[in-house]
Amino acid sequence: MEHFYYVRATRRVLIGFLDFFNKIKVYNYDTSGNVGNIIDVALKYGPAEKYHLFNVQTEANKKYYVKLPAILVSIDGMSYNSSRATSVNEQRSFFNDAFEDSTPDDFWEDVVPTPYDIDFTVEVKTESIDHLFQIMENILPYFNPSNHLRLKEFDFLNLERNIKVQLKSSSIDYPKEMGEEESRYFNGVLNFTAEAYLYRPIDEGKIIKFIKTRYIYSPTKAETFS
C-alpha cells in the first residue's frame, strides 16, 4: 500500500468551486434608483465565526474587521458515496501521449477513482439587506439545483472530468437584538455538495504484443529413467 500519493484532487475541486463566486459585484443605488457606486465582493476561504475574528484581533493587538460585503467558503467534510461507485478495484488504462519521450507502446494504468462527496458551506455577509439579496440572486439561479465543474484529473495528462455541484439548502439570518458595541450585519448561508473523486497511485505499463500459448515440456534424465 502506498503511504503517500497526492494529485491535488481536493485542491482542484476547491479552486474550481471558488471560481463560481469570483468577480461578483453589488451596486449602491440612490433615491432615484440610479447606480451610485459598484463594490467588488471579497471572496475568502476560511471560517467566519466571531471567535475567529476575535482571536485575530487579540494576536495582532489591533482591531480587524472583515471587509463587507464578503463571501466566505469553508469545507465541512468528505464522505464516501457508495451509490456512485462503479467497477470498484477495476483497473483503467490510458495512453501516455503527454510526454515527448513516450512511444505508442507506453500507457498509464490506475484503479477506477473512488467517489467522495465534499461538503461546502458558503457564507454571505453584508451590511445591508439589499446587498445580501443582490449576491444571493447572482448565485442561486445558476444552481437549478446543480451545476458542473469541468476539471483536469491530472497536471500531466489532458483528461477532464465533470464534477457535479448540488445546492442542498439556503438560509438567511440577521441579528434580532444587538448590543452597543456590535455592528449590524446580514448573513446568508448556502450548503453545497460536490461529487468529487479521489485517486490511487498511477503505474506505467507496456502493451503486451506477444503471448506464448504453446510450450513443449522436456523431461530431465532423472525423470526419464525413474
PDB file of C-alpha atoms in Angstrom:
ATOM      1  CA  MET A   1       0.000   0.000   0.000  1.00  0.00           C
ATOM      2  CA  GLU A   2       1.307   3.450  -0.922  1.00  0.00           C
ATOM      3  CA  HIS A   3       1.828   5.668   2.123  1.00  0.00           C
ATOM      4  CA  PHE A   4       1.817   8.947   0.200  1.00  0.00           C
ATOM      5  CA  TYR A   5       0.106   9.886  -3.035  1.00  0.00           C
ATOM      6  CA  TYR A   6      -1.279  13.333  -3.780  1.00  0.00           C
ATOM      7  CA  VAL A   7      -2.633  14.558  -7.106  1.00  0.00           C
ATOM      8  CA  ARG A   8      -4.307  17.630  -5.530  1.00  0.00           C
ATOM      9  CA  ALA A   9      -7.798  16.382  -6.401  1.00  0.00           C
ATOM     10  CA  THR A  10      -9.409  18.118  -3.408  1.00  0.00           C
ATOM     11  CA  ARG A  11      -7.496  21.321  -4.108  1.00  0.00           C
ATOM     12  CA  ARG A  12      -8.672  21.318  -7.729  1.00  0.00           C
ATOM     13  CA  VAL A  13     -12.301  20.979  -6.664  1.00  0.00           C
ATOM     14  CA  LEU A  14     -11.881  23.781  -4.106  1.00  0.00           C
ATOM     15  CA  ILE A  15     -10.332  26.182  -6.630  1.00  0.00           C
ATOM     16  CA  GLY A  16     -12.990  25.353  -9.227  1.00  0.00           C
ATOM     17  CA  PHE A  17     -15.729  25.803  -6.630  1.00  0.00           C
ATOM     18  CA  LEU A  18     -14.352  29.197  -5.550  1.00  0.00           C
ATOM     19  CA  ASP A  19     -14.440  30.302  -9.171  1.00  0.00           C
ATOM     20  CA  PHE A  20     -18.252  30.085  -9.059  1.00  0.00           C
ATOM     21  CA  PHE A  21     -18.246  33.161  -6.788  1.00  0.00           C
ATOM     22  CA  ASN A  22     -15.393  35.096  -8.330  1.00  0.00           C
ATOM     23  CA  LYS A  23     -15.920  38.662  -9.598  1.00  0.00           C
ATOM     24  CA  ILE A  24     -19.355  39.142  -8.019  1.00  0.00           C
ATOM     25  CA  LYS A  25     -20.277  42.799  -7.563  1.00  0.00           C
ATOM     26  CA  VAL A  26     -23.009  44.714  -5.731  1.00  0.00           C
ATOM     27  CA  TYR A  27     -24.497  48.070  -6.655  1.00  0.00           C
ATOM     28  CA  ASN A  28     -25.446  51.005  -4.462  1.00  0.00           C
ATOM     29  CA  TYR A  29     -28.481  52.966  -5.625  1.00  0.00           C
ATOM     30  CA  ASP A  30     -29.556  56.487  -4.791  1.00  0.00           C
ATOM     31  CA  THR A  31     -33.109  57.553  -4.023  1.00  0.00           C
ATOM     32  CA  SER A  32     -33.843  57.930  -7.745  1.00  0.00           C
ATOM     33  CA  GLY A  33     -32.790  54.372  -8.493  1.00  0.00           C
ATOM     34  CA  ASN A  34     -29.567  55.351 -10.230  1.00  0.00           C
ATOM     35  CA  VAL A  35     -26.337  53.456  -9.602  1.00  0.00           C
ATOM     36  CA  GLY A  36     -24.138  55.351  -7.177  1.00  0.00           C
ATOM     37  CA  ASN A  37     -21.091  53.093  -6.991  1.00  0.00           C
ATOM     38  CA  ILE A  38     -20.108  49.493  -7.625  1.00  0.00           C
ATOM     39  CA  ILE A  39     -18.451  47.353  -4.933  1.00  0.00           C
ATOM     40  CA  ASP A  40     -16.389  44.209  -5.549  1.00  0.00           C
ATOM     41  CA  VAL A  41     -17.448  41.417  -3.188  1.00  0.00           C
ATOM     42  CA  ALA A  42     -14.467  39.992  -1.298  1.00  0.00           C
ATOM     43  CA  LEU A  43     -14.021  36.223  -1.652  1.00  0.00           C
ATOM     44  CA  LYS A  44     -12.216  34.379   1.151  1.00  0.00           C
ATOM     45  CA  TYR A  45     -11.593  30.775   2.166  1.00  0.00           C
ATOM     46  CA  GLY A  46     -11.848  30.009   5.864  1.00  0.00           C
ATOM     47  CA  PRO A  47     -14.212  30.288   8.847  1.00  0.00           C
ATOM     48  CA  ALA A  48     -16.143  33.467   9.579  1.00  0.00           C
ATOM     49  CA  GLU A  49     -17.222  32.921  13.179  1.00  0.00           C
ATOM     50  CA  LYS A  50     -16.918  35.812  15.597  1.00  0.00           C
ATOM     51  CA  TYR A  51     -14.499  33.949  17.864  1.00  0.00           C
ATOM     52  CA  HIS A  52     -12.081  33.564  14.949  1.00  0.00           C
ATOM     53  CA  LEU A  53     -12.159  37.293  14.247  1.00  0.00           C
ATOM     54  CA  PHE A  54     -11.680  37.990  17.959  1.00  0.00           C
ATOM     55  CA  ASN A  55      -8.589  35.753  18.040  1.00  0.00           C
ATOM     56  CA  VAL A  56      -7.139  37.635  15.104  1.00  0.00           C
ATOM     57  CA  GLN A  57      -7.679  40.922  16.888  1.00  0.00           C
ATOM     58  CA  THR A  58      -6.075  39.636  20.091  1.00  0.00           C
ATOM     59  CA  GLU A  59      -2.961  38.189  18.454  1.00  0.00           C
ATOM     60  CA  ALA A  60      -2.368  41.244  16.275  1.00  0.00           C
ATOM     61  CA  ASN A  61      -3.143  43.704  19.096  1.00  0.00           C
ATOM     62  CA  LYS A  62      -5.332  45.691  16.775  1.00  0.00           C
ATOM     63  CA  LYS A  63      -8.905  45.594  15.625  1.00  0.00           C
ATOM     64  CA  TYR A  64      -9.582  43.610  12.499  1.00  0.00           C
ATOM     65  CA  TYR A  65     -12.827  43.659  10.598  1.00  0.00           C
ATOM     66  CA  VAL A  66     -13.763  41.580   7.594  1.00  0.00           C
ATOM     67  CA  LYS A  67     -14.388  43.757   4.575  1.00  0.00           C
ATOM     68  CA  LEU A  68     -18.096  43.661   3.787  1.00  0.00           C
ATOM     69  CA  PRO A  69     -19.764  42.556   1.636  1.00  0.00           C
ATOM     70  CA  ALA A  70     -17.871  39.272   1.641  1.00  0.00           C
ATOM     71  CA  ILE A  71     -18.303  35.633   0.615  1.00  0.00           C
ATOM     72  CA  LEU A  72     -16.568  33.116   2.857  1.00  0.00           C
ATOM     73  CA  VAL A  73     -16.179  29.475   1.800  1.00  0.00           C
ATOM     74  CA  SER A  74     -15.240  26.516   4.008  1.00  0.00           C
ATOM     75  CA  ILE A  75     -15.078  22.720   3.607  1.00  0.00           C
ATOM     76  CA  ASP A  76     -17.163  20.889   6.213  1.00  0.00           C
ATOM     77  CA  GLY A  77     -16.350  17.277   5.418  1.00  0.00           C
ATOM     78  CA  MET A  78     -15.728  14.477   2.936  1.00  0.00           C
ATOM     79  CA  SER A  79     -17.773  11.274   2.790  1.00  0.00           C
ATOM     80  CA  TYR A  80     -17.680   8.143   0.641  1.00  0.00           C
ATOM     81  CA  ASN A  81     -20.628   7.831  -1.737  1.00  0.00           C
ATOM     82  CA  SER A  82     -21.315   4.163  -2.459  1.00  0.00           C
ATOM     83  CA  SER A  83     -24.174   4.987  -4.856  1.00  0.00           C
ATOM     84  CA  ARG A  84     -21.679   6.469  -7.331  1.00  0.00           C
ATOM     85  CA  ALA A  85     -19.166   3.634  -7.017  1.00  0.00           C
ATOM     86  CA  THR A  86     -18.748   1.612 -10.211  1.00  0.00           C
ATOM     87  CA  SER A  87     -16.201  -1.048 -11.189  1.00  0.00           C
ATOM     88  CA  VAL A  88     -14.628  -0.950  -7.733  1.00  0.00           C
ATOM     89  CA  ASN A  89     -10.950  -2.034  -7.758  1.00  0.00           C
ATOM     90  CA  GLU A  90     -11.018  -2.379 -11.553  1.00  0.00           C
ATOM     91  CA  GLN A  91      -8.005  -1.049 -13.420  1.00  0.00           C
ATOM     92  CA  ARG A  92      -8.268   1.502 -16.208  1.00  0.00           C
ATOM     93  CA  SER A  93      -5.626   2.232 -18.829  1.00  0.00           C
ATOM     94  CA  PHE A  94      -4.933   5.288 -20.972  1.00  0.00           C
ATOM     95  CA  PHE A  95      -2.115   6.096 -23.357  1.00  0.00           C
ATOM     96  CA  ASN A  96       0.715   8.284 -22.197  1.00  0.00           C
ATOM     97  CA  ASP A  97       0.941  10.738 -25.101  1.00  0.00           C
ATOM     98  CA  ALA A  98       1.729  13.789 -22.961  1.00  0.00           C
ATOM     99  CA  PHE A  99       5.480  13.210 -22.801  1.00  0.00           C
ATOM    100  CA  GLU A 100       7.998  13.812 -25.562  1.00  0.00           C
ATOM    101  CA  ASP A 101       9.941  10.609 -24.922  1.00  0.00           C
ATOM    102  CA  SER A 102       6.855   8.373 -24.884  1.00  0.00           C
ATOM    103  CA  THR A 103       6.216   5.710 -27.526  1.00  0.00           C
ATOM    104  CA  PRO A 104       2.928   4.280 -28.810  1.00  0.00           C
ATOM    105  CA  ASP A 105       3.547   1.292 -26.530  1.00  0.00           C
ATOM    106  CA  ASP A 106       3.526   3.356 -23.315  1.00  0.00           C
ATOM    107  CA  PHE A 107       0.390   3.800 -21.273  1.00  0.00           C
ATOM    108  CA  TRP A 108      -0.724   4.647 -17.744  1.00  0.00           C
ATOM    109  CA  GLU A 109      -2.885   2.462 -15.577  1.00  0.00           C
ATOM    110  CA  ASP A 110      -4.587   3.001 -12.252  1.00  0.00           C
ATOM    111  CA  VAL A 111      -7.630   1.862 -10.309  1.00  0.00           C
ATOM    112  CA  VAL A 112     -11.005   3.468 -11.070  1.00  0.00           C
ATOM    113  CA  PRO A 113     -11.251   6.638  -8.897  1.00  0.00           C
ATOM    114  CA  THR A 114     -13.115   6.475  -5.596  1.00  0.00           C
ATOM    115  CA  PRO A 115     -16.233   8.694  -5.336  1.00  0.00           C
ATOM    116  CA  TYR A 116     -16.241  11.099  -2.412  1.00  0.00           C
ATOM    117  CA  ASP A 117     -18.699  13.903  -1.695  1.00  0.00           C
ATOM    118  CA  ILE A 118     -17.152  17.169  -0.497  1.00  0.00           C
ATOM    119  CA  ASP A 119     -19.469  19.399   1.558  1.00  0.00           C
ATOM    120  CA  PHE A 120     -19.060  23.176   1.321  1.00  0.00           C
ATOM    121  CA  THR A 121     -20.574  25.996   3.348  1.00  0.00           C
ATOM    122  CA  VAL A 122     -20.768  29.411   1.719  1.00  0.00           C
ATOM    123  CA  GLU A 123     -21.476  32.375   3.999  1.00  0.00           C
ATOM    124  CA  VAL A 124     -22.540  35.685   2.532  1.00  0.00           C
ATOM    125  CA  LYS A 125     -22.020  38.621   4.919  1.00  0.00           C
ATOM    126  CA  THR A 126     -23.245  42.133   4.136  1.00  0.00           C
ATOM    127  CA  GLU A 127     -24.123  45.337   5.963  1.00  0.00           C
ATOM    128  CA  SER A 128     -27.395  45.839   4.078  1.00  0.00           C
ATOM    129  CA  ILE A 129     -30.230  43.521   3.173  1.00  0.00           C
ATOM    130  CA  ASP A 130     -30.198  44.807  -0.427  1.00  0.00           C
ATOM    131  CA  HIS A 131     -26.559  43.751  -0.881  1.00  0.00           C
ATOM    132  CA  LEU A 132     -27.434  40.318   0.504  1.00  0.00           C
ATOM    133  CA  PHE A 133     -30.296  39.918  -1.966  1.00  0.00           C
ATOM    134  CA  GLN A 134     -28.075  41.032  -4.850  1.00  0.00           C
ATOM    135  CA  ILE A 135     -25.440  38.411  -4.031  1.00  0.00           C
ATOM    136  CA  MET A 136     -27.960  35.628  -3.442  1.00  0.00           C
ATOM    137  CA  GLU A 137     -29.673  36.387  -6.754  1.00  0.00           C
ATOM    138  CA  ASN A 138     -26.295  36.207  -8.506  1.00  0.00           C
ATOM    139  CA  ILE A 139     -25.674  32.697  -7.113  1.00  0.00           C
ATOM    140  CA  LEU A 140     -28.939  30.791  -6.684  1.00  0.00           C
ATOM    141  CA  PRO A 141     -30.203  30.900 -10.313  1.00  0.00           C
ATOM    142  CA  TYR A 142     -27.079  29.066 -11.512  1.00  0.00           C
ATOM    143  CA  PHE A 143     -27.899  26.018  -9.347  1.00  0.00           C
ATOM    144  CA  ASN A 144     -31.146  24.523 -10.566  1.00  0.00           C
ATOM    145  CA  PRO A 145     -30.482  22.691  -8.310  1.00  0.00           C
ATOM    146  CA  SER A 146     -26.998  21.732  -9.567  1.00  0.00           C
ATOM    147  CA  ASN A 147     -24.135  22.955 -11.734  1.00  0.00           C
ATOM    148  CA  HIS A 148     -20.959  21.341 -13.030  1.00  0.00           C
ATOM    149  CA  LEU A 149     -17.224  21.913 -12.754  1.00  0.00           C
ATOM    150  CA  ARG A 150     -15.029  20.758 -15.617  1.00  0.00           C
ATOM    151  CA  LEU A 151     -11.646  19.909 -14.096  1.00  0.00           C
ATOM    152  CA  LYS A 152      -8.455  18.251 -15.283  1.00  0.00           C
ATOM    153  CA  GLU A 153      -7.811  14.979 -13.498  1.00  0.00           C
ATOM    154  CA  PHE A 154      -4.003  15.309 -13.541  1.00  0.00           C
ATOM    155  CA  ASP A 155      -1.420  18.010 -14.232  1.00  0.00           C
ATOM    156  CA  PHE A 156       0.460  15.880 -16.733  1.00  0.00           C
ATOM    157  CA  LEU A 157      -2.452  14.489 -18.787  1.00  0.00           C
ATOM    158  CA  ASN A 158      -5.161  16.254 -20.726  1.00  0.00           C
ATOM    159  CA  LEU A 159      -8.027  14.303 -19.185  1.00  0.00           C
ATOM    160  CA  GLU A 160     -11.072  16.157 -17.897  1.00  0.00           C
ATOM    161  CA  ARG A 161     -13.950  15.162 -15.656  1.00  0.00           C
ATOM    162  CA  ASN A 162     -17.281  16.840 -14.909  1.00  0.00           C
ATOM    163  CA  ILE A 163     -17.865  17.335 -11.189  1.00  0.00           C
ATOM    164  CA  LYS A 164     -21.500  17.807 -10.215  1.00  0.00           C
ATOM    165  CA  VAL A 165     -22.077  20.512  -7.589  1.00  0.00           C
ATOM    166  CA  GLN A 166     -25.506  20.472  -5.958  1.00  0.00           C
ATOM    167  CA  LEU A 167     -27.129  23.157  -3.826  1.00  0.00           C
ATOM    168  CA  LYS A 168     -28.505  21.461  -0.708  1.00  0.00           C
ATOM    169  CA  SER A 169     -30.012  24.339   1.256  1.00  0.00           C
ATOM    170  CA  SER A 170     -30.020  28.093   1.748  1.00  0.00           C
ATOM    171  CA  SER A 171     -30.985  30.326   4.673  1.00  0.00           C
ATOM    172  CA  ILE A 172     -30.873  33.972   5.733  1.00  0.00           C
ATOM    173  CA  ASP A 173     -30.006  35.141   9.234  1.00  0.00           C
ATOM    174  CA  TYR A 174     -29.654  38.535  10.875  1.00  0.00           C
ATOM    175  CA  PRO A 175     -29.397  39.667  14.495  1.00  0.00           C
ATOM    176  CA  LYS A 176     -32.717  40.332  16.207  1.00  0.00           C
ATOM    177  CA  GLU A 177     -31.113  42.071  19.191  1.00  0.00           C
ATOM    178  CA  MET A 178     -27.832  43.965  19.178  1.00  0.00           C
ATOM    179  CA  GLY A 179     -25.533  45.386  21.831  1.00  0.00           C
ATOM    180  CA  GLU A 180     -23.978  48.817  21.739  1.00  0.00           C
ATOM    181  CA  GLU A 181     -20.599  47.512  20.550  1.00  0.00           C
ATOM    182  CA  GLU A 182     -21.981  45.173  17.901  1.00  0.00           C
ATOM    183  CA  SER A 183     -22.231  46.137  14.265  1.00  0.00           C
ATOM    184  CA  ARG A 184     -25.215  45.245  12.113  1.00  0.00           C
ATOM    185  CA  TYR A 185     -24.801  42.542   9.508  1.00  0.00           C
ATOM    186  CA  PHE A 186     -26.906  40.256   7.353  1.00  0.00           C
ATOM    187  CA  ASN A 187     -25.858  36.680   6.818  1.00  0.00           C
ATOM    188  CA  GLY A 188     -26.831  34.188   4.115  1.00  0.00           C
ATOM    189  CA  VAL A 189     -25.744  30.536   4.374  1.00  0.00           C
ATOM    190  CA  LEU A 190     -25.604  28.189   1.386  1.00  0.00           C
ATOM    191  CA  ASN A 191     -24.730  24.494   1.629  1.00  0.00           C
ATOM    192  CA  PHE A 192     -23.294  22.676  -1.386  1.00  0.00           C
ATOM    193  CA  THR A 193     -22.067  19.157  -2.145  1.00  0.00           C
ATOM    194  CA  ALA A 194     -19.502  18.445  -4.858  1.00  0.00           C
ATOM    195  CA  GLU A 195     -19.482  14.888  -6.227  1.00  0.00           C
ATOM    196  CA  ALA A 196     -15.705  14.544  -6.496  1.00  0.00           C
ATOM    197  CA  TYR A 197     -13.275  11.654  -6.959  1.00  0.00           C
ATOM    198  CA  LEU A 198     -10.071  10.666  -5.186  1.00  0.00           C
ATOM    199  CA  TYR A 199      -7.282   8.763  -6.928  1.00  0.00           C
ATOM    200  CA  ARG A 200      -4.918   5.917  -6.156  1.00  0.00           C
ATOM    201  CA  PRO A 201      -1.304   5.782  -7.429  1.00  0.00           C
ATOM    202  CA  ILE A 202      -0.650   5.574 -11.165  1.00  0.00           C
ATOM    203  CA  ASP A 203       1.691   2.999 -12.702  1.00  0.00           C
ATOM    204  CA  GLU A 204       3.404   2.919 -16.080  1.00  0.00           C
ATOM    205  CA  GLY A 205       2.788  -0.057 -18.351  1.00  0.00           C
ATOM    206  CA  LYS A 206       3.619  -1.513 -21.747  1.00  0.00           C
ATOM    207  CA  ILE A 207       1.360  -3.016 -24.374  1.00  0.00           C
ATOM    208  CA  ILE A 208       1.512  -6.826 -24.480  1.00  0.00           C
ATOM    209  CA  LYS A 209       2.319  -7.688 -28.103  1.00  0.00           C
ATOM    210  CA  PHE A 210       3.240 -11.377 -27.934  1.00  0.00           C
ATOM    211  CA  ILE A 211       1.700 -14.158 -25.879  1.00  0.00           C
ATOM    212  CA  LYS A 212       3.181 -17.650 -25.907  1.00  0.00           C
ATOM    213  CA  THR A 213       0.457 -20.232 -25.668  1.00  0.00           C
ATOM    214  CA  ARG A 214       2.325 -23.464 -26.626  1.00  0.00           C
ATOM    215  CA  TYR A 215       5.128 -24.846 -24.527  1.00  0.00           C
ATOM    216  CA  ILE A 216       6.961 -28.165 -25.032  1.00  0.00           C
ATOM    217  CA  TYR A 217       7.856 -29.973 -21.873  1.00  0.00           C
ATOM    218  CA  SER A 218      11.257 -31.638 -21.957  1.00  0.00           C
ATOM    219  CA  PRO A 219      11.841 -34.091 -19.045  1.00  0.00           C
ATOM    220  CA  THR A 220      15.237 -34.340 -17.366  1.00  0.00           C
ATOM    221  CA  LYS A 221      17.328 -37.526 -17.451  1.00  0.00           C
ATOM    222  CA  ALA A 222      16.399 -38.339 -13.860  1.00  0.00           C
ATOM    223  CA  GLU A 223      12.692 -38.114 -14.754  1.00  0.00           C
ATOM    224  CA  THR A 224      13.271 -40.259 -17.894  1.00  0.00           C
ATOM    225  CA  PHE A 225      14.840 -43.233 -16.046  1.00  0.00           C
ATOM    226  CA  SER A 226      12.742 -43.067 -12.889  1.00  0.00           C
TER     227      SER A 226
END
